[in-house]
PDB file of C-alpha atoms in Angstrom:
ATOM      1  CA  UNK A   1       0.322  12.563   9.159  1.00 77.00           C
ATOM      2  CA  UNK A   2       1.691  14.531   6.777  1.00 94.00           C
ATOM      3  CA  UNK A   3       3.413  12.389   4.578  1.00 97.00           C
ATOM      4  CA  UNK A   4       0.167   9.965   4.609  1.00 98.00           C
ATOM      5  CA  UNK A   5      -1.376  13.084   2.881  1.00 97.00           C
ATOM      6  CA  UNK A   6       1.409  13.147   0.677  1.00 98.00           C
ATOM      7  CA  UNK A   7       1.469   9.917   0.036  1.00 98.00           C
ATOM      8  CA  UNK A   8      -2.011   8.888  -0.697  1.00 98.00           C
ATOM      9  CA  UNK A   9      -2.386  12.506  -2.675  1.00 98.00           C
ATOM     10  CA  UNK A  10       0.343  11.127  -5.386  1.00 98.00           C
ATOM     11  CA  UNK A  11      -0.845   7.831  -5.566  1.00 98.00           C
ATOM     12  CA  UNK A  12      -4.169   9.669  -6.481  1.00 98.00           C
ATOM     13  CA  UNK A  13      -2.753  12.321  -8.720  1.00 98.00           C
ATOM     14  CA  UNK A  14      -0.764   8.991 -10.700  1.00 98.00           C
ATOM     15  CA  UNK A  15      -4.114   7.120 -11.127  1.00 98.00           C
ATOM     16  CA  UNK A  16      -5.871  10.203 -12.118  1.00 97.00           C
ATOM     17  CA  UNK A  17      -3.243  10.465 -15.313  1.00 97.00           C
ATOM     18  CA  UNK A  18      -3.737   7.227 -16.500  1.00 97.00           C
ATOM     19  CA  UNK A  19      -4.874   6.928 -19.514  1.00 97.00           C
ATOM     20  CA  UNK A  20      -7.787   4.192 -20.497  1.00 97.00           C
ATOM     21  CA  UNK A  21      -5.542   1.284 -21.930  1.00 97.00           C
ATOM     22  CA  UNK A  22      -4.094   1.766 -18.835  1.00 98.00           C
ATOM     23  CA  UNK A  23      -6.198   0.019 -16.569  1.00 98.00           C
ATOM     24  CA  UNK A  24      -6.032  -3.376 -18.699  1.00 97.00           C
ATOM     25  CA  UNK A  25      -1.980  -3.241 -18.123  1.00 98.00           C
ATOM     26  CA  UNK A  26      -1.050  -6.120 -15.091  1.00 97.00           C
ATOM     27  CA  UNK A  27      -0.038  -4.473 -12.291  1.00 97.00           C
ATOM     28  CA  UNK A  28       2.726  -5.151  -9.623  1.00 96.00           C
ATOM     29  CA  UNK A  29       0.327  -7.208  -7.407  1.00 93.00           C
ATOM     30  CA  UNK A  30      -0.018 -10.926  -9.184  1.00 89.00           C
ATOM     31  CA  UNK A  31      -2.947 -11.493 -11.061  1.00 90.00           C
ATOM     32  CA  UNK A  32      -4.164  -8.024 -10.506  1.00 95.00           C
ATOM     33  CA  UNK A  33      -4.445  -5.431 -13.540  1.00 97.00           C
ATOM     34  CA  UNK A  34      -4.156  -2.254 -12.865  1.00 98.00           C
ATOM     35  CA  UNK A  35      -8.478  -1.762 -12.750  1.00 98.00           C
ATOM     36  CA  UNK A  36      -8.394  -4.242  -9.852  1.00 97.00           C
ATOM     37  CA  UNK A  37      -5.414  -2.695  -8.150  1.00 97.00           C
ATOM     38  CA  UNK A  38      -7.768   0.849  -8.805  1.00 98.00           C
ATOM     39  CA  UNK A  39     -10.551  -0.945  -6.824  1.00 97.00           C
ATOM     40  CA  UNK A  40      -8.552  -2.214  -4.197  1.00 97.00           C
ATOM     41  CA  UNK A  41      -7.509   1.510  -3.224  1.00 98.00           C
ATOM     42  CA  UNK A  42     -10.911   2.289  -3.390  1.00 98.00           C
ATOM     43  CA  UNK A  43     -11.582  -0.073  -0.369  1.00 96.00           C
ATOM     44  CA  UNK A  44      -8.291   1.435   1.038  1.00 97.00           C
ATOM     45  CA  UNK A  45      -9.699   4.017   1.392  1.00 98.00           C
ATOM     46  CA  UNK A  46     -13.138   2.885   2.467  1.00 98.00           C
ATOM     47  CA  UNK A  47     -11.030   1.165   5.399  1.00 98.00           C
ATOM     48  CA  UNK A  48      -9.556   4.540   6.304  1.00 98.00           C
ATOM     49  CA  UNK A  49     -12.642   6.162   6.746  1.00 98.00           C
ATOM     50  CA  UNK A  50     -14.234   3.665   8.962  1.00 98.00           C
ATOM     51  CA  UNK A  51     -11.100   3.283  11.084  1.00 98.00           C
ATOM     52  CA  UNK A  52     -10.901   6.449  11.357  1.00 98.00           C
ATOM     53  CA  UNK A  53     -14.416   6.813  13.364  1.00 97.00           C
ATOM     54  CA  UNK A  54     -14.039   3.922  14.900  1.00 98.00           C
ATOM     55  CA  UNK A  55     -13.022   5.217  18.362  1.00 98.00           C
ATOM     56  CA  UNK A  56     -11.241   2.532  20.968  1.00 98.00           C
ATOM     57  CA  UNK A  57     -10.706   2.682  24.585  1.00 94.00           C
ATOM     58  CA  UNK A  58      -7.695   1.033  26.189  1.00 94.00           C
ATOM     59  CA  UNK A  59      -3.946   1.189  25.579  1.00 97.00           C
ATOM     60  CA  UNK A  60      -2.469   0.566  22.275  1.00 98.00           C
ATOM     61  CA  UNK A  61      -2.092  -3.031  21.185  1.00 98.00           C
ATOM     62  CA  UNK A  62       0.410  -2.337  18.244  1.00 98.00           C
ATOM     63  CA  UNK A  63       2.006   0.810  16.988  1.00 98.00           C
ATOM     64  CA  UNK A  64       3.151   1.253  12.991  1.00 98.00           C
ATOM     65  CA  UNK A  65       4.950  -1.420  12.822  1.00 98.00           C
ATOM     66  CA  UNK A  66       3.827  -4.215  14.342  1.00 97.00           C
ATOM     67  CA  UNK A  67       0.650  -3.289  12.725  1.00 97.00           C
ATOM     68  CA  UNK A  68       1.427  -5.530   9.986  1.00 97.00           C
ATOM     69  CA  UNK A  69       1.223  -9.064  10.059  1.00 94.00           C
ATOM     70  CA  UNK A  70       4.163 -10.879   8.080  1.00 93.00           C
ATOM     71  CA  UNK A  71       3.745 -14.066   6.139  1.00 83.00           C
ATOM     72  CA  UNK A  72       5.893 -15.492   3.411  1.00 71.00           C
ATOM     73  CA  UNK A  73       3.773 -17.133   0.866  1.00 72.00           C
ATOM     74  CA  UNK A  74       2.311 -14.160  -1.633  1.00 69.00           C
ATOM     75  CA  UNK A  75      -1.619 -14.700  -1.809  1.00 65.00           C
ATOM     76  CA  UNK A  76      -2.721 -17.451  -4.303  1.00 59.00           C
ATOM     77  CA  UNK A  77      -5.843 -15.165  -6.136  1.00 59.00           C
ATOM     78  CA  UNK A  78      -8.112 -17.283  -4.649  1.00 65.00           C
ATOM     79  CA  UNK A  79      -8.977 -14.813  -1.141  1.00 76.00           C
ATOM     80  CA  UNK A  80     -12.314 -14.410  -1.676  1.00 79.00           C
ATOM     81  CA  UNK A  81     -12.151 -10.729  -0.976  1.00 78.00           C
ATOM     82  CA  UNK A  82      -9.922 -10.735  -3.954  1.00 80.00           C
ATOM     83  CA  UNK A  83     -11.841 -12.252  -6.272  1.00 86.00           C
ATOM     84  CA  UNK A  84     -14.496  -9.792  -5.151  1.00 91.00           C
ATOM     85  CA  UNK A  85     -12.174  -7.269  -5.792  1.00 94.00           C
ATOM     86  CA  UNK A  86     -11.370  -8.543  -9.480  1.00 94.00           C
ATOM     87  CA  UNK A  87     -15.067  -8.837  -9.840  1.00 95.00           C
ATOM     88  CA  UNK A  88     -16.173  -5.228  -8.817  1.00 95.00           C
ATOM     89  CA  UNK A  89     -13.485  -3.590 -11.332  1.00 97.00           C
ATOM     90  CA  UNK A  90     -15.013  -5.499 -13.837  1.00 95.00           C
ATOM     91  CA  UNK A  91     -18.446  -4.410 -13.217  1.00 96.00           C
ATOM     92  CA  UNK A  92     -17.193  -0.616 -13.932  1.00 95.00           C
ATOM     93  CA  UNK A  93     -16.256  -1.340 -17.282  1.00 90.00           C
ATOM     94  CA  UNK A  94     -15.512   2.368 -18.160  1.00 95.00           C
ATOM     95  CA  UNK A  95     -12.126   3.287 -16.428  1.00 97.00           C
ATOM     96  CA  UNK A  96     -13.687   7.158 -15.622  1.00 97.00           C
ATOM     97  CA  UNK A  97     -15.843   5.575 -13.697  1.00 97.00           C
ATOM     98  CA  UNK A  98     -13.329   3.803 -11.482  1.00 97.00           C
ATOM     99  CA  UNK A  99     -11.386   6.861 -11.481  1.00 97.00           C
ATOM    100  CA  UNK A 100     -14.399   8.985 -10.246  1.00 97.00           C
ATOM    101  CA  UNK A 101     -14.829   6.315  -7.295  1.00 97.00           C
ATOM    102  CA  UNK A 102     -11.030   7.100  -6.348  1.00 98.00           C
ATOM    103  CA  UNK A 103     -11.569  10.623  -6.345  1.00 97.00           C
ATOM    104  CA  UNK A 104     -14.464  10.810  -4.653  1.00 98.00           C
ATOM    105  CA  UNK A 105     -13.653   8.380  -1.704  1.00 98.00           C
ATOM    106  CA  UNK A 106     -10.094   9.297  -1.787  1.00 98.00           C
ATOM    107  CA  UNK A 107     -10.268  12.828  -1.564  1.00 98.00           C
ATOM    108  CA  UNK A 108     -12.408  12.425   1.942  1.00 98.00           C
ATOM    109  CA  UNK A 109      -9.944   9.823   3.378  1.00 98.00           C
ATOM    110  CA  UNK A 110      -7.462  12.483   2.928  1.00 98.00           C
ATOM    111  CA  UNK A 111      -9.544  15.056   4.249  1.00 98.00           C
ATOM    112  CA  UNK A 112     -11.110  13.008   7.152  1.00 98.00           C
ATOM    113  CA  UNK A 113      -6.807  12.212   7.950  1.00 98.00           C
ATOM    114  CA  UNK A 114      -6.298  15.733   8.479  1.00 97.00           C
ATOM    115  CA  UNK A 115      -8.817  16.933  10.754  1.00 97.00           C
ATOM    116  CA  UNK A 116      -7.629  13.547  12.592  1.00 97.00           C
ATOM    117  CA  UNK A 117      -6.065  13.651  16.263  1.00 98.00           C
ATOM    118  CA  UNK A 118      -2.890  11.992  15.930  1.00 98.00           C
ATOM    119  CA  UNK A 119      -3.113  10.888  19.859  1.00 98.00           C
ATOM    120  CA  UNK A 120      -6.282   9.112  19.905  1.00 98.00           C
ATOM    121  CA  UNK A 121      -6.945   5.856  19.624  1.00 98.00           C
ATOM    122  CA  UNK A 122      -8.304   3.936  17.165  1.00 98.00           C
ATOM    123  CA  UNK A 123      -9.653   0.532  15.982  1.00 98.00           C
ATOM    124  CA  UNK A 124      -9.298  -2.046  13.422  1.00 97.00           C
ATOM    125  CA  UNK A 125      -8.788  -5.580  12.728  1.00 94.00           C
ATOM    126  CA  UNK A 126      -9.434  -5.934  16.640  1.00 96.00           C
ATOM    127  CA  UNK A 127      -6.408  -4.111  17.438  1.00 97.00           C
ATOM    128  CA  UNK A 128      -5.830  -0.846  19.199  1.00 98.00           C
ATOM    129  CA  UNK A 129      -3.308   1.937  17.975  1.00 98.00           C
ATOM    130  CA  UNK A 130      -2.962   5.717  17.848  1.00 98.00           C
ATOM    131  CA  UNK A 131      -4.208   7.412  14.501  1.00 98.00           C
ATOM    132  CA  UNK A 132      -0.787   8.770  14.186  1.00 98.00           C
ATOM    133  CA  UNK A 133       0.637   4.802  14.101  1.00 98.00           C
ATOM    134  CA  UNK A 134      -2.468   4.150  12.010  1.00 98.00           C
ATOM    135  CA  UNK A 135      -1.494   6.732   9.193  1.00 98.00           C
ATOM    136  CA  UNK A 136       2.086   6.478   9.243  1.00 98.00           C
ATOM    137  CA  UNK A 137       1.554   2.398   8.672  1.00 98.00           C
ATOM    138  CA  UNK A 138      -0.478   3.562   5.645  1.00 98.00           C
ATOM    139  CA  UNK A 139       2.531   5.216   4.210  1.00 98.00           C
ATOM    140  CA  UNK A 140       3.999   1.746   3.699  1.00 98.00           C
ATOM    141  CA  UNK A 141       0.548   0.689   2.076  1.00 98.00           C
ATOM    142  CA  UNK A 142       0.260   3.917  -0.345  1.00 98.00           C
ATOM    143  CA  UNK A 143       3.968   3.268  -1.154  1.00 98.00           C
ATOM    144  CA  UNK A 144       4.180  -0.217  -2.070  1.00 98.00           C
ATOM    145  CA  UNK A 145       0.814   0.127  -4.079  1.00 98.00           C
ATOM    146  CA  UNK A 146       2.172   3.130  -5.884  1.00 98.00           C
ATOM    147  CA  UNK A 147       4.984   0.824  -7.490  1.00 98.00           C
ATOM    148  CA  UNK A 148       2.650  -1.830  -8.128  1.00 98.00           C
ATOM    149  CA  UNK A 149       0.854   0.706  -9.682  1.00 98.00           C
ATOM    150  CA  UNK A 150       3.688   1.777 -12.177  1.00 98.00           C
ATOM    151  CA  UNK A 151       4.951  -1.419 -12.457  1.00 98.00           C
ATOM    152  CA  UNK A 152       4.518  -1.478 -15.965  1.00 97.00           C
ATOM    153  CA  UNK A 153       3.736   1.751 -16.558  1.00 97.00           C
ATOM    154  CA  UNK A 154       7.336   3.208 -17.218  1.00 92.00           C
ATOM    155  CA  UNK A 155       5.844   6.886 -18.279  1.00 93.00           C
ATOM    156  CA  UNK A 156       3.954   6.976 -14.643  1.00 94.00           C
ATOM    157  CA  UNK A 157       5.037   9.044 -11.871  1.00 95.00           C
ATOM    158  CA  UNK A 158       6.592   6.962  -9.128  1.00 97.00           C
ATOM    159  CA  UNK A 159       5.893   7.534  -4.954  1.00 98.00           C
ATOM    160  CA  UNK A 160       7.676  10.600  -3.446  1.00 98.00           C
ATOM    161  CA  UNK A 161      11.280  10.364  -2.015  1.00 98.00           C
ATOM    162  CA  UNK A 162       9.822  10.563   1.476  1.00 98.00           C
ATOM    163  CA  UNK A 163       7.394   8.203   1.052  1.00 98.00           C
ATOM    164  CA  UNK A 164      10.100   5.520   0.087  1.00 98.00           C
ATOM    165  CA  UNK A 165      12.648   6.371   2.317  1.00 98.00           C
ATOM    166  CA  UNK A 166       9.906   5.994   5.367  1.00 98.00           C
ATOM    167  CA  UNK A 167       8.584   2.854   3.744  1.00 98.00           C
ATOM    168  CA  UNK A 168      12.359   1.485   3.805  1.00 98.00           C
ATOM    169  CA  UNK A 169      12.559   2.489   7.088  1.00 98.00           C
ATOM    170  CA  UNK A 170       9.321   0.269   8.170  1.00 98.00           C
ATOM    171  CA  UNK A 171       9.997  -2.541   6.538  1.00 98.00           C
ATOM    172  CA  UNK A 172      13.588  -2.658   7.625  1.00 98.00           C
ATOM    173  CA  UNK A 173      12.478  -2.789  11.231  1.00 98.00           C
ATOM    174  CA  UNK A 174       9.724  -5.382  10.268  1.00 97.00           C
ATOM    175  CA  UNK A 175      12.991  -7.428   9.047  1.00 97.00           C
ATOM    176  CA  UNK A 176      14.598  -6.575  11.738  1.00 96.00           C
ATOM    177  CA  UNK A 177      17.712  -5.428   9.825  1.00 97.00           C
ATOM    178  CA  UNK A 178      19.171  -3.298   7.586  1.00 97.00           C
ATOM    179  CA  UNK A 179      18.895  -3.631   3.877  1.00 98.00           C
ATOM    180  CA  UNK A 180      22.396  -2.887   1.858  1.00 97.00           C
ATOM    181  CA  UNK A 181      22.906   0.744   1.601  1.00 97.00           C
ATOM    182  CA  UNK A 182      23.879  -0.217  -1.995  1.00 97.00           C
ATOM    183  CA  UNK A 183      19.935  -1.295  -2.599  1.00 98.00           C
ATOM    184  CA  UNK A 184      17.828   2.041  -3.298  1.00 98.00           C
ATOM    185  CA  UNK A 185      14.770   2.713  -1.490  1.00 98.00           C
ATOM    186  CA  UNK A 186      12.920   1.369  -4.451  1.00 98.00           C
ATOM    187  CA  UNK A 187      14.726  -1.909  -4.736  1.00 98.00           C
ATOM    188  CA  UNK A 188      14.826  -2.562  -0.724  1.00 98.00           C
ATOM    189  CA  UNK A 189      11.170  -2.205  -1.137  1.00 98.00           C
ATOM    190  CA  UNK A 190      10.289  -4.334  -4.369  1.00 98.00           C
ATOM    191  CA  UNK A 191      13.004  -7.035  -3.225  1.00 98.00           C
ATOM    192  CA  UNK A 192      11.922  -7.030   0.449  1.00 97.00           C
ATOM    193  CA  UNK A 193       8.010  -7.402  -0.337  1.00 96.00           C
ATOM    194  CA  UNK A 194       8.973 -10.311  -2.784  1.00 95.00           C
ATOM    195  CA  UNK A 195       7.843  -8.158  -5.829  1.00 96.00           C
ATOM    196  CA  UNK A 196      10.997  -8.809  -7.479  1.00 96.00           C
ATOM    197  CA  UNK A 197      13.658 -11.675  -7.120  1.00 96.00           C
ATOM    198  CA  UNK A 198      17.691 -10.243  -6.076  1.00 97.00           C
ATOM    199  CA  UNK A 199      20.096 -10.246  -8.454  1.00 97.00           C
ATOM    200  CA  UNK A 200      23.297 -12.577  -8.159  1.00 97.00           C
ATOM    201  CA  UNK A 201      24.792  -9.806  -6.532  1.00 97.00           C
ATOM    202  CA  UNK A 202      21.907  -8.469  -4.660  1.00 97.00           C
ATOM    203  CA  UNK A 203      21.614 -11.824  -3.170  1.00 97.00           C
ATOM    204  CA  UNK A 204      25.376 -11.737  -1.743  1.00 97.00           C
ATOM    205  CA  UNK A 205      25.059  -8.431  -0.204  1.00 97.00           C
ATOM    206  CA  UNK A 206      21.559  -9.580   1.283  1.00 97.00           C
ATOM    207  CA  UNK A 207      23.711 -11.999   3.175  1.00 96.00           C
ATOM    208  CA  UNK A 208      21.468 -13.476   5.810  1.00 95.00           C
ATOM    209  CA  UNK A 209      18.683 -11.580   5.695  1.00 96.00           C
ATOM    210  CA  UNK A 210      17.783 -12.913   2.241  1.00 95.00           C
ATOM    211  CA  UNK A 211      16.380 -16.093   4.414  1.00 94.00           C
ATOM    212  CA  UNK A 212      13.966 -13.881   5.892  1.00 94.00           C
ATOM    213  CA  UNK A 213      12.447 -12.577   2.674  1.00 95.00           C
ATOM    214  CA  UNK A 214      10.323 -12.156   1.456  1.00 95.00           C
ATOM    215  CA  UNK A 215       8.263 -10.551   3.590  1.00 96.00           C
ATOM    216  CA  UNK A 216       4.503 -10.832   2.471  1.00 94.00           C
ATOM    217  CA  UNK A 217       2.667  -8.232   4.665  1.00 95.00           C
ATOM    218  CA  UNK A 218      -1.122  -7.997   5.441  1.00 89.00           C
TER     219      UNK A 218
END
């Protein structure tokens, strides 16, 4: 729980030190700028909230992990939820605005995380898990957003050490394998998720796991 706070504090702090022009830079998510990538955390953290009070009885049906589902064609753009999205960080048309949004709905995820008992049991998408699961499957989510985030944004603080090295950790046991200890956290990640294609040479030391990738989680 404590690297969730971590976690979704520096993605925060990053967004708060954009500047303006910022938001109209593409982000690391295709066919999302930055503004839309904004608004998307805002609903992040909307989700949090809600799961968060959103109380289940029964025994867990998946744990941080196998919370994620795992496809392998990126989304298209035409979700309608995205669109939505793309359409609602339009509408703020001053980036303050958007960044006031974040603040304000961000700040009480975080807050509403730590008064959170890790052992009890929560719902969403019409699964059942333990908050703990729940928030330590949301340090993949802060993580990967946070270099999607700074993806062209090279003066931008990145996502803490932790954060990555935990996020590496999740996704390698989504793969079910190891990524090259030669890869850095960073790479494992933006390779794994498909947000960047392997080198030559990244590719051989991939070996077989390259046919798994990449892995488009949801």
């Amino acid at each position: 729980m404590d690297l969730f706070s971590h976690s979704w504090a520096a993605l925060r702090a990053a967004v708060a030190g954009l500047r303006d022009q910022d938001f109209g830079q593409p982000s690391g998510c295709g066919g999302w700028l930055v503004r839309d990538l904004v608004c998307h955390l805002v609903i992040d953290a909307q989700d949090v909230l809600i799961t968060l009070v959103t109380p289940a009885e029964g025994e867990p049906t998946v744990d941080a992990v196998t919370y994620w589902s795992v496809g392998d064609q990126a989304p298209a753009g035409d979700d309608p939820l995205d669109a939505l999205i793309v359409r609602l960080a339009a509408a703020y048309q001053e980036p303050g605005l958007l960044k006031f949004h974040l603040d304000d709905v961000g700040s009480a995820a975080g807050r509403a995380a730590e008064l959170a008992d890790p052992g009890a049991r929560v719902g969403t998408q019409d699964q059942v898990l333990t908050v703990g699961d729940y928030l330590s499957a949301y340090v993949l989510e802060w993580t990967l957003h946070h270099l999607d985030l700074i993806a062209h944004l090279p003066d931008a603080a990145g996502p803490p050490a932790e954060g990555l090295a935990r996020s590496r950790a999740m996704l390698e046991a989504i793969a079910g394998a190891p990524f090259p200890a030669s890869l850095t956290d960073t790479d494992a990640l933006l390779i794994g998720t498909g947000r960047r294609a392997p080198t030559d040479a990244e590719e051989s030391e991939l070996g077989r796991l390259v046919e798994k990738l990449p892995l488009v989680l949801g």
